[in-house]
Every structure is written in structure tokens, then in C-alpha cells.
Amino acid sequence: MLAEWAVDVMESLGGVGAAVVVGLDNLFPPIPSELVLPLAGFSASKGVFSLPAALFWTTLGSVAGAVIVYLAGMLLGRDRTRRLVARIPLVRVTDFDKTEAWFTRHGTKAVFFGRMVPLFRSFISLPAGVERMNFPQFLALTTLGSLIWNTVFVGAGYLLGENWHRVEAYAGIFQKLVIAAVAVALTLFVVTRLRQRSKTDPEATAVLPRVKR
């Protein structure tokens, strides 16, 4: 049902339709980008629009949806945002709480990598807006993260053609790879900071006076 509707919108509106469908993934989280993006690639393989156009419009839709969510978080604040999330069908408040906790711990990294994790990609803009993250930085990280995610799934749908639905089976694997990459990056960051701290901390390198006996 959803797939047929998405294809109809893309065939009727072209690239703008792809942007609208993908943008809804941010505004209505139960719409899975792992399903919509391969459909955009499939539509490109049918000649509805070119592959570069598919990547441009889907990324534009992702960024536009993320900006709307960012502004909503900024204007509403945390408490009203949580109450709004509670009213979205099929979405739990704990989903927002987990995303907010992730943003608090990882900041900019959460915005970039969050664009590549299902469900988190829809919510990560909310705490960014609530905390009034630097907007140009938010926009740059969101665009880059969305482009990477979209390229993987739109490209797969383009190559598979009518077998686009097979992409969804591999979405979980890609998600785990992203989460593993985040874990490795954070570990390296912490280790590097601890080493720098030990080198610059005078107490860590100070020579204790010899005690006379």
C-alpha cells in the first residue's frame, strides 16, 4: 500500500514527489526510509527521473524535513516536544528520550550518524533544536549524513530495479555497521583525549621529591 502510494506520487510529481515522500520520513517516523529510498531508485531506473536527480531530491527532502523538526524543537522546548511526540501514532515517548540522551552524550556526532540510523534519523533533529545547536553546523552535518544514507539505498534500488524490495533485508546490517562505526569513533576519541590529558597534566608528569631517610 505504502509502496504503491510512494511510486504514484513520484510518477505524478517527479523529483518533487520524491522529496515530499522522503521528507515525510522525518515528520512521520513510522514511514521507513529503507522502503521509500529504494523506491526512488527504482523510479529512476524506470526513467521517471535520473539517478543524480533522485539523489538530489531525496536529500533535499531529508534536509527539509529535518529542518522543520529542528525548528519545532527550538520553538516548542523540551516539555512541549515530549507531549507532542506522545500524540504521534506508533511512536513512544521513550524513543524521543533515548534520542535526546544520545544527543546529549555525542552532540554533533549524533546528528551526523543519527541520519543513518532508522527512527533516530527522525528524532535527532528535535533535541538539536531544543538545545539550539548551531544551525549552519546542524545543516551541514544533516546534509552530509542524509546524502550518504540516501546514496546507499537509492543506488541499491536503482541497481536492483523491480527487485528493490530486497534492499530492506540488508538495512539492518547497514544499521549495525553504522552503530559499530560510531562506537569505534567514540572509543578513539576518548583514548586520544585521555592521552592528551596525561601529557598536558603537570601532576601526571611531575617528579616527586626524594624523601630523605
PDB file of C-alpha atoms in Angstrom:
ATOM      1  CA  MET A   1       0.000   0.000   0.000  1.00  0.00           C
ATOM      2  CA  LEU A   2       2.686   2.479   1.062  1.00  0.00           C
ATOM      3  CA  ALA A   3       4.949   1.400  -1.783  1.00  0.00           C
ATOM      4  CA  GLU A   4       2.200   1.893  -4.380  1.00  0.00           C
ATOM      5  CA  TRP A   5       1.360   5.325  -2.980  1.00  0.00           C
ATOM      6  CA  ALA A   6       5.022   6.411  -2.987  1.00  0.00           C
ATOM      7  CA  VAL A   7       5.530   5.281  -6.588  1.00  0.00           C
ATOM      8  CA  ASP A   8       2.348   7.074  -7.677  1.00  0.00           C
ATOM      9  CA  VAL A   9       3.489  10.325  -6.024  1.00  0.00           C
ATOM     10  CA  MET A  10       6.920  10.107  -7.647  1.00  0.00           C
ATOM     11  CA  GLU A  11       5.485   9.329 -11.074  1.00  0.00           C
ATOM     12  CA  SER A  12       2.998  12.188 -10.774  1.00  0.00           C
ATOM     13  CA  LEU A  13       5.302  14.868  -9.335  1.00  0.00           C
ATOM     14  CA  GLY A  14       8.716  13.608 -10.418  1.00  0.00           C
ATOM     15  CA  GLY A  15      11.655  14.715  -8.275  1.00  0.00           C
ATOM     16  CA  VAL A  16       9.443  16.958  -6.132  1.00  0.00           C
ATOM     17  CA  GLY A  17       7.351  13.904  -5.289  1.00  0.00           C
ATOM     18  CA  ALA A  18      10.464  12.034  -4.174  1.00  0.00           C
ATOM     19  CA  ALA A  19      11.407  14.956  -1.921  1.00  0.00           C
ATOM     20  CA  VAL A  20       7.921  15.044  -0.396  1.00  0.00           C
ATOM     21  CA  VAL A  21       7.804  11.295   0.287  1.00  0.00           C
ATOM     22  CA  VAL A  22      11.282  11.212   1.829  1.00  0.00           C
ATOM     23  CA  GLY A  23      10.631  14.377   3.834  1.00  0.00           C
ATOM     24  CA  LEU A  24       7.644  12.688   5.466  1.00  0.00           C
ATOM     25  CA  ASP A  25      10.066  10.141   6.935  1.00  0.00           C
ATOM     26  CA  ASN A  26      11.254  12.933   9.257  1.00  0.00           C
ATOM     27  CA  LEU A  27       7.804  14.289  10.051  1.00  0.00           C
ATOM     28  CA  PHE A  28       6.104  10.911  10.462  1.00  0.00           C
ATOM     29  CA  PRO A  29       8.681   8.358  11.749  1.00  0.00           C
ATOM     30  CA  PRO A  30       6.621   5.190  11.060  1.00  0.00           C
ATOM     31  CA  ILE A  31       7.281   5.788   7.324  1.00  0.00           C
ATOM     32  CA  PRO A  32      10.531   3.797   6.846  1.00  0.00           C
ATOM     33  CA  SER A  33      13.220   5.415   4.704  1.00  0.00           C
ATOM     34  CA  GLU A  34      14.599   1.910   3.997  1.00  0.00           C
ATOM     35  CA  LEU A  35      11.431   1.338   1.970  1.00  0.00           C
ATOM     36  CA  VAL A  36      10.961   4.771   0.387  1.00  0.00           C
ATOM     37  CA  LEU A  37      14.540   5.393  -0.774  1.00  0.00           C
ATOM     38  CA  PRO A  38      14.900   2.165  -2.811  1.00  0.00           C
ATOM     39  CA  LEU A  39      11.587   3.088  -4.450  1.00  0.00           C
ATOM     40  CA  ALA A  40      13.127   6.381  -5.540  1.00  0.00           C
ATOM     41  CA  GLY A  41      15.990   4.413  -7.072  1.00  0.00           C
ATOM     42  CA  PHE A  42      13.511   2.067  -8.739  1.00  0.00           C
ATOM     43  CA  SER A  43      11.625   5.061 -10.177  1.00  0.00           C
ATOM     44  CA  ALA A  44      14.922   6.425 -11.511  1.00  0.00           C
ATOM     45  CA  SER A  45      15.648   3.090 -13.201  1.00  0.00           C
ATOM     46  CA  LYS A  46      12.261   3.389 -14.943  1.00  0.00           C
ATOM     47  CA  GLY A  47      13.172   6.824 -16.285  1.00  0.00           C
ATOM     48  CA  VAL A  48      10.858   8.880 -14.060  1.00  0.00           C
ATOM     49  CA  PHE A  49      13.952  10.977 -13.260  1.00  0.00           C
ATOM     50  CA  SER A  50      17.722  10.457 -13.458  1.00  0.00           C
ATOM     51  CA  LEU A  51      19.801   8.879 -10.695  1.00  0.00           C
ATOM     52  CA  PRO A  52      21.576  12.187  -9.848  1.00  0.00           C
ATOM     53  CA  ALA A  53      18.152  13.865  -9.711  1.00  0.00           C
ATOM     54  CA  ALA A  54      16.887  11.116  -7.394  1.00  0.00           C
ATOM     55  CA  LEU A  55      19.815  11.714  -5.024  1.00  0.00           C
ATOM     56  CA  PHE A  56      19.348  15.483  -5.158  1.00  0.00           C
ATOM     57  CA  TRP A  57      15.605  15.456  -4.492  1.00  0.00           C
ATOM     58  CA  THR A  58      15.656  12.763  -1.803  1.00  0.00           C
ATOM     59  CA  THR A  59      18.459  14.553   0.043  1.00  0.00           C
ATOM     60  CA  LEU A  60      16.622  17.859  -0.284  1.00  0.00           C
ATOM     61  CA  GLY A  61      13.521  16.206   1.162  1.00  0.00           C
ATOM     62  CA  SER A  62      15.512  14.707   4.042  1.00  0.00           C
ATOM     63  CA  VAL A  63      17.124  18.034   4.913  1.00  0.00           C
ATOM     64  CA  ALA A  64      13.868  19.995   4.590  1.00  0.00           C
ATOM     65  CA  GLY A  65      12.078  17.545   6.894  1.00  0.00           C
ATOM     66  CA  ALA A  66      14.947  17.672   9.393  1.00  0.00           C
ATOM     67  CA  VAL A  67      14.923  21.481   9.418  1.00  0.00           C
ATOM     68  CA  ILE A  68      11.180  21.537  10.121  1.00  0.00           C
ATOM     69  CA  VAL A  69      11.695  19.152  13.056  1.00  0.00           C
ATOM     70  CA  TYR A  70      14.672  21.236  14.279  1.00  0.00           C
ATOM     71  CA  LEU A  71      12.558  24.408  14.249  1.00  0.00           C
ATOM     72  CA  ALA A  72       9.740  22.599  16.045  1.00  0.00           C
ATOM     73  CA  GLY A  73      12.106  21.542  18.825  1.00  0.00           C
ATOM     74  CA  MET A  74      13.544  25.049  19.071  1.00  0.00           C
ATOM     75  CA  LEU A  75      10.135  26.744  19.278  1.00  0.00           C
ATOM     76  CA  LEU A  76       8.362  24.215  21.494  1.00  0.00           C
ATOM     77  CA  GLY A  77      11.086  23.389  24.009  1.00  0.00           C
ATOM     78  CA  ARG A  78      11.642  20.023  25.675  1.00  0.00           C
ATOM     79  CA  ASP A  79       8.431  19.542  27.670  1.00  0.00           C
ATOM     80  CA  ARG A  80       6.002  20.507  24.923  1.00  0.00           C
ATOM     81  CA  THR A  81       8.036  18.496  22.409  1.00  0.00           C
ATOM     82  CA  ARG A  82       7.678  15.365  24.558  1.00  0.00           C
ATOM     83  CA  ARG A  83       3.922  15.914  24.800  1.00  0.00           C
ATOM     84  CA  LEU A  84       3.720  16.316  21.032  1.00  0.00           C
ATOM     85  CA  VAL A  85       5.727  13.121  20.443  1.00  0.00           C
ATOM     86  CA  ALA A  86       3.342  11.234  22.749  1.00  0.00           C
ATOM     87  CA  ARG A  87       0.489  12.020  20.348  1.00  0.00           C
ATOM     88  CA  ILE A  88       2.187  10.573  17.253  1.00  0.00           C
ATOM     89  CA  PRO A  89       0.704   7.144  16.391  1.00  0.00           C
ATOM     90  CA  LEU A  90       3.057   4.148  16.723  1.00  0.00           C
ATOM     91  CA  VAL A  91       5.698   6.304  18.436  1.00  0.00           C
ATOM     92  CA  ARG A  92       6.681   6.105  22.106  1.00  0.00           C
ATOM     93  CA  VAL A  93       7.983   8.949  24.248  1.00  0.00           C
ATOM     94  CA  THR A  94      10.889   6.710  25.230  1.00  0.00           C
ATOM     95  CA  ASP A  95      12.035   6.852  21.594  1.00  0.00           C
ATOM     96  CA  PHE A  96      12.490  10.600  21.977  1.00  0.00           C
ATOM     97  CA  ASP A  97      14.129  10.197  25.393  1.00  0.00           C
ATOM     98  CA  LYS A  98      16.699   7.743  24.014  1.00  0.00           C
ATOM     99  CA  THR A  99      17.474  10.050  21.116  1.00  0.00           C
ATOM    100  CA  GLU A 100      17.814  13.028  23.453  1.00  0.00           C
ATOM    101  CA  ALA A 101      20.200  11.082  25.688  1.00  0.00           C
ATOM    102  CA  TRP A 102      22.260  10.093  22.646  1.00  0.00           C
ATOM    103  CA  PHE A 103      22.430  13.722  21.511  1.00  0.00           C
ATOM    104  CA  THR A 104      23.464  14.870  24.997  1.00  0.00           C
ATOM    105  CA  ARG A 105      26.340  12.370  25.068  1.00  0.00           C
ATOM    106  CA  HIS A 106      27.596  12.730  21.498  1.00  0.00           C
ATOM    107  CA  GLY A 107      26.443  16.134  20.215  1.00  0.00           C
ATOM    108  CA  THR A 108      27.493  16.767  16.611  1.00  0.00           C
ATOM    109  CA  LYS A 109      28.400  13.122  16.046  1.00  0.00           C
ATOM    110  CA  ALA A 110      24.841  12.164  16.976  1.00  0.00           C
ATOM    111  CA  VAL A 111      23.420  14.483  14.304  1.00  0.00           C
ATOM    112  CA  PHE A 112      25.712  13.105  11.580  1.00  0.00           C
ATOM    113  CA  PHE A 113      25.492   9.395  12.381  1.00  0.00           C
ATOM    114  CA  GLY A 114      21.875   9.695  13.524  1.00  0.00           C
ATOM    115  CA  ARG A 115      20.873  10.370   9.919  1.00  0.00           C
ATOM    116  CA  MET A 116      21.924   6.790   9.160  1.00  0.00           C
ATOM    117  CA  VAL A 117      20.035   5.020  11.958  1.00  0.00           C
ATOM    118  CA  PRO A 118      16.329   4.252  11.455  1.00  0.00           C
ATOM    119  CA  LEU A 119      13.966   6.051  13.853  1.00  0.00           C
ATOM    120  CA  PHE A 120      16.847   8.075  15.320  1.00  0.00           C
ATOM    121  CA  ARG A 121      17.091   9.888  11.969  1.00  0.00           C
ATOM    122  CA  SER A 122      13.572  11.173  12.503  1.00  0.00           C
ATOM    123  CA  PHE A 123      14.054  12.281  16.126  1.00  0.00           C
ATOM    124  CA  ILE A 124      17.649  13.509  16.267  1.00  0.00           C
ATOM    125  CA  SER A 125      16.665  16.954  14.952  1.00  0.00           C
ATOM    126  CA  LEU A 126      14.319  17.520  17.918  1.00  0.00           C
ATOM    127  CA  PRO A 127      16.955  17.661  20.686  1.00  0.00           C
ATOM    128  CA  ALA A 128      19.233  19.587  18.310  1.00  0.00           C
ATOM    129  CA  GLY A 129      16.516  22.219  18.067  1.00  0.00           C
ATOM    130  CA  VAL A 130      15.665  22.118  21.769  1.00  0.00           C
ATOM    131  CA  GLU A 131      19.339  22.709  22.625  1.00  0.00           C
ATOM    132  CA  ARG A 132      19.601  25.338  19.833  1.00  0.00           C
ATOM    133  CA  MET A 133      22.569  23.674  18.172  1.00  0.00           C
ATOM    134  CA  ASN A 134      24.470  25.959  15.799  1.00  0.00           C
ATOM    135  CA  PHE A 135      22.204  25.942  12.737  1.00  0.00           C
ATOM    136  CA  PRO A 136      24.836  26.072   9.940  1.00  0.00           C
ATOM    137  CA  GLN A 137      26.644  23.177  11.624  1.00  0.00           C
ATOM    138  CA  PHE A 138      23.388  21.264  12.015  1.00  0.00           C
ATOM    139  CA  LEU A 139      22.539  21.881   8.356  1.00  0.00           C
ATOM    140  CA  ALA A 140      25.956  20.732   7.105  1.00  0.00           C
ATOM    141  CA  LEU A 141      26.019  17.539   9.207  1.00  0.00           C
ATOM    142  CA  THR A 142      22.407  16.707   8.338  1.00  0.00           C
ATOM    143  CA  THR A 143      23.024  17.183   4.619  1.00  0.00           C
ATOM    144  CA  LEU A 144      26.180  15.052   4.590  1.00  0.00           C
ATOM    145  CA  GLY A 145      24.675  12.268   6.706  1.00  0.00           C
ATOM    146  CA  SER A 146      21.480  12.230   4.635  1.00  0.00           C
ATOM    147  CA  LEU A 147      23.402  12.157   1.360  1.00  0.00           C
ATOM    148  CA  ILE A 148      25.416   9.114   2.451  1.00  0.00           C
ATOM    149  CA  TRP A 149      22.334   7.227   3.682  1.00  0.00           C
ATOM    150  CA  ASN A 150      20.285   8.141   0.618  1.00  0.00           C
ATOM    151  CA  THR A 151      23.055   7.223  -1.816  1.00  0.00           C
ATOM    152  CA  VAL A 152      23.294   3.714  -0.374  1.00  0.00           C
ATOM    153  CA  PHE A 153      19.561   2.952  -0.595  1.00  0.00           C
ATOM    154  CA  VAL A 154      18.667   4.923  -3.723  1.00  0.00           C
ATOM    155  CA  GLY A 155      21.645   3.396  -5.513  1.00  0.00           C
ATOM    156  CA  ALA A 156      20.659  -0.104  -4.392  1.00  0.00           C
ATOM    157  CA  GLY A 157      17.083   0.413  -5.593  1.00  0.00           C
ATOM    158  CA  TYR A 158      18.369   1.724  -8.922  1.00  0.00           C
ATOM    159  CA  LEU A 159      20.620  -1.309  -9.451  1.00  0.00           C
ATOM    160  CA  LEU A 160      18.038  -3.874  -8.340  1.00  0.00           C
ATOM    161  CA  GLY A 161      15.161  -2.369 -10.331  1.00  0.00           C
ATOM    162  CA  GLU A 162      11.970  -4.351  -9.786  1.00  0.00           C
ATOM    163  CA  ASN A 163      13.738  -6.322  -7.037  1.00  0.00           C
ATOM    164  CA  TRP A 164      14.122  -3.134  -4.976  1.00  0.00           C
ATOM    165  CA  HIS A 165      12.311  -4.760  -2.015  1.00  0.00           C
ATOM    166  CA  ARG A 166      15.390  -6.899  -1.328  1.00  0.00           C
ATOM    167  CA  VAL A 167      17.172  -3.800  -0.045  1.00  0.00           C
ATOM    168  CA  GLU A 168      15.097  -3.762   3.136  1.00  0.00           C
ATOM    169  CA  ALA A 169      16.540  -7.119   4.182  1.00  0.00           C
ATOM    170  CA  TYR A 170      20.032  -5.604   4.295  1.00  0.00           C
ATOM    171  CA  ALA A 171      19.015  -2.385   6.066  1.00  0.00           C
ATOM    172  CA  GLY A 172      19.586  -3.950   9.483  1.00  0.00           C
ATOM    173  CA  ILE A 173      23.122  -4.970   8.537  1.00  0.00           C
ATOM    174  CA  PHE A 174      23.950  -1.446   7.374  1.00  0.00           C
ATOM    175  CA  GLN A 175      22.479  -0.021  10.580  1.00  0.00           C
ATOM    176  CA  LYS A 176      24.703  -2.290  12.690  1.00  0.00           C
ATOM    177  CA  LEU A 177      27.756  -1.201  10.679  1.00  0.00           C
ATOM    178  CA  VAL A 178      26.922   2.440  11.368  1.00  0.00           C
ATOM    179  CA  ILE A 179      26.473   1.821  15.093  1.00  0.00           C
ATOM    180  CA  ALA A 180      29.778  -0.093  15.177  1.00  0.00           C
ATOM    181  CA  ALA A 181      31.487   2.810  13.396  1.00  0.00           C
ATOM    182  CA  VAL A 182      30.094   5.231  15.991  1.00  0.00           C
ATOM    183  CA  ALA A 183      31.371   3.030  18.823  1.00  0.00           C
ATOM    184  CA  VAL A 184      34.853   2.826  17.285  1.00  0.00           C
ATOM    185  CA  ALA A 185      34.971   6.579  16.619  1.00  0.00           C
ATOM    186  CA  LEU A 186      33.928   7.387  20.201  1.00  0.00           C
ATOM    187  CA  THR A 187      36.473   4.948  21.637  1.00  0.00           C
ATOM    188  CA  LEU A 188      39.283   6.506  19.600  1.00  0.00           C
ATOM    189  CA  PHE A 189      38.138   9.978  20.640  1.00  0.00           C
ATOM    190  CA  VAL A 190      38.164   9.089  24.341  1.00  0.00           C
ATOM    191  CA  VAL A 191      41.559   7.344  24.147  1.00  0.00           C
ATOM    192  CA  THR A 192      43.079  10.316  22.279  1.00  0.00           C
ATOM    193  CA  ARG A 193      41.705  12.821  24.793  1.00  0.00           C
ATOM    194  CA  LEU A 194      42.987  10.785  27.749  1.00  0.00           C
ATOM    195  CA  ARG A 195      46.461  10.604  26.202  1.00  0.00           C
ATOM    196  CA  GLN A 196      46.490  14.346  25.541  1.00  0.00           C
ATOM    197  CA  ARG A 197      45.340  14.998  29.074  1.00  0.00           C
ATOM    198  CA  SER A 198      48.081  12.836  30.587  1.00  0.00           C
ATOM    199  CA  LYS A 199      50.702  14.691  28.524  1.00  0.00           C
ATOM    200  CA  THR A 200      49.500  18.175  29.489  1.00  0.00           C
ATOM    201  CA  ASP A 201      48.579  17.468  33.119  1.00  0.00           C
ATOM    202  CA  PRO A 202      51.548  18.668  35.225  1.00  0.00           C
ATOM    203  CA  GLU A 203      50.580  16.362  38.078  1.00  0.00           C
ATOM    204  CA  ALA A 204      50.784  13.374  35.753  1.00  0.00           C
ATOM    205  CA  THR A 205      54.373  14.152  34.750  1.00  0.00           C
ATOM    206  CA  ALA A 206      55.706  15.884  37.884  1.00  0.00           C
ATOM    207  CA  VAL A 207      58.753  14.346  39.556  1.00  0.00           C
ATOM    208  CA  LEU A 208      58.143  13.744  43.233  1.00  0.00           C
ATOM    209  CA  PRO A 209      60.908  14.959  45.575  1.00  0.00           C
ATOM    210  CA  ARG A 210      63.090  12.234  47.025  1.00  0.00           C
ATOM    211  CA  VAL A 211      62.336  11.603  50.650  1.00  0.00           C
ATOM    212  CA  LYS A 212      65.420  11.643  52.917  1.00  0.00           C
ATOM    213  CA  ARG A 213      65.740   8.808  55.358  1.00  0.00           C
TER     214      ARG A 213
END
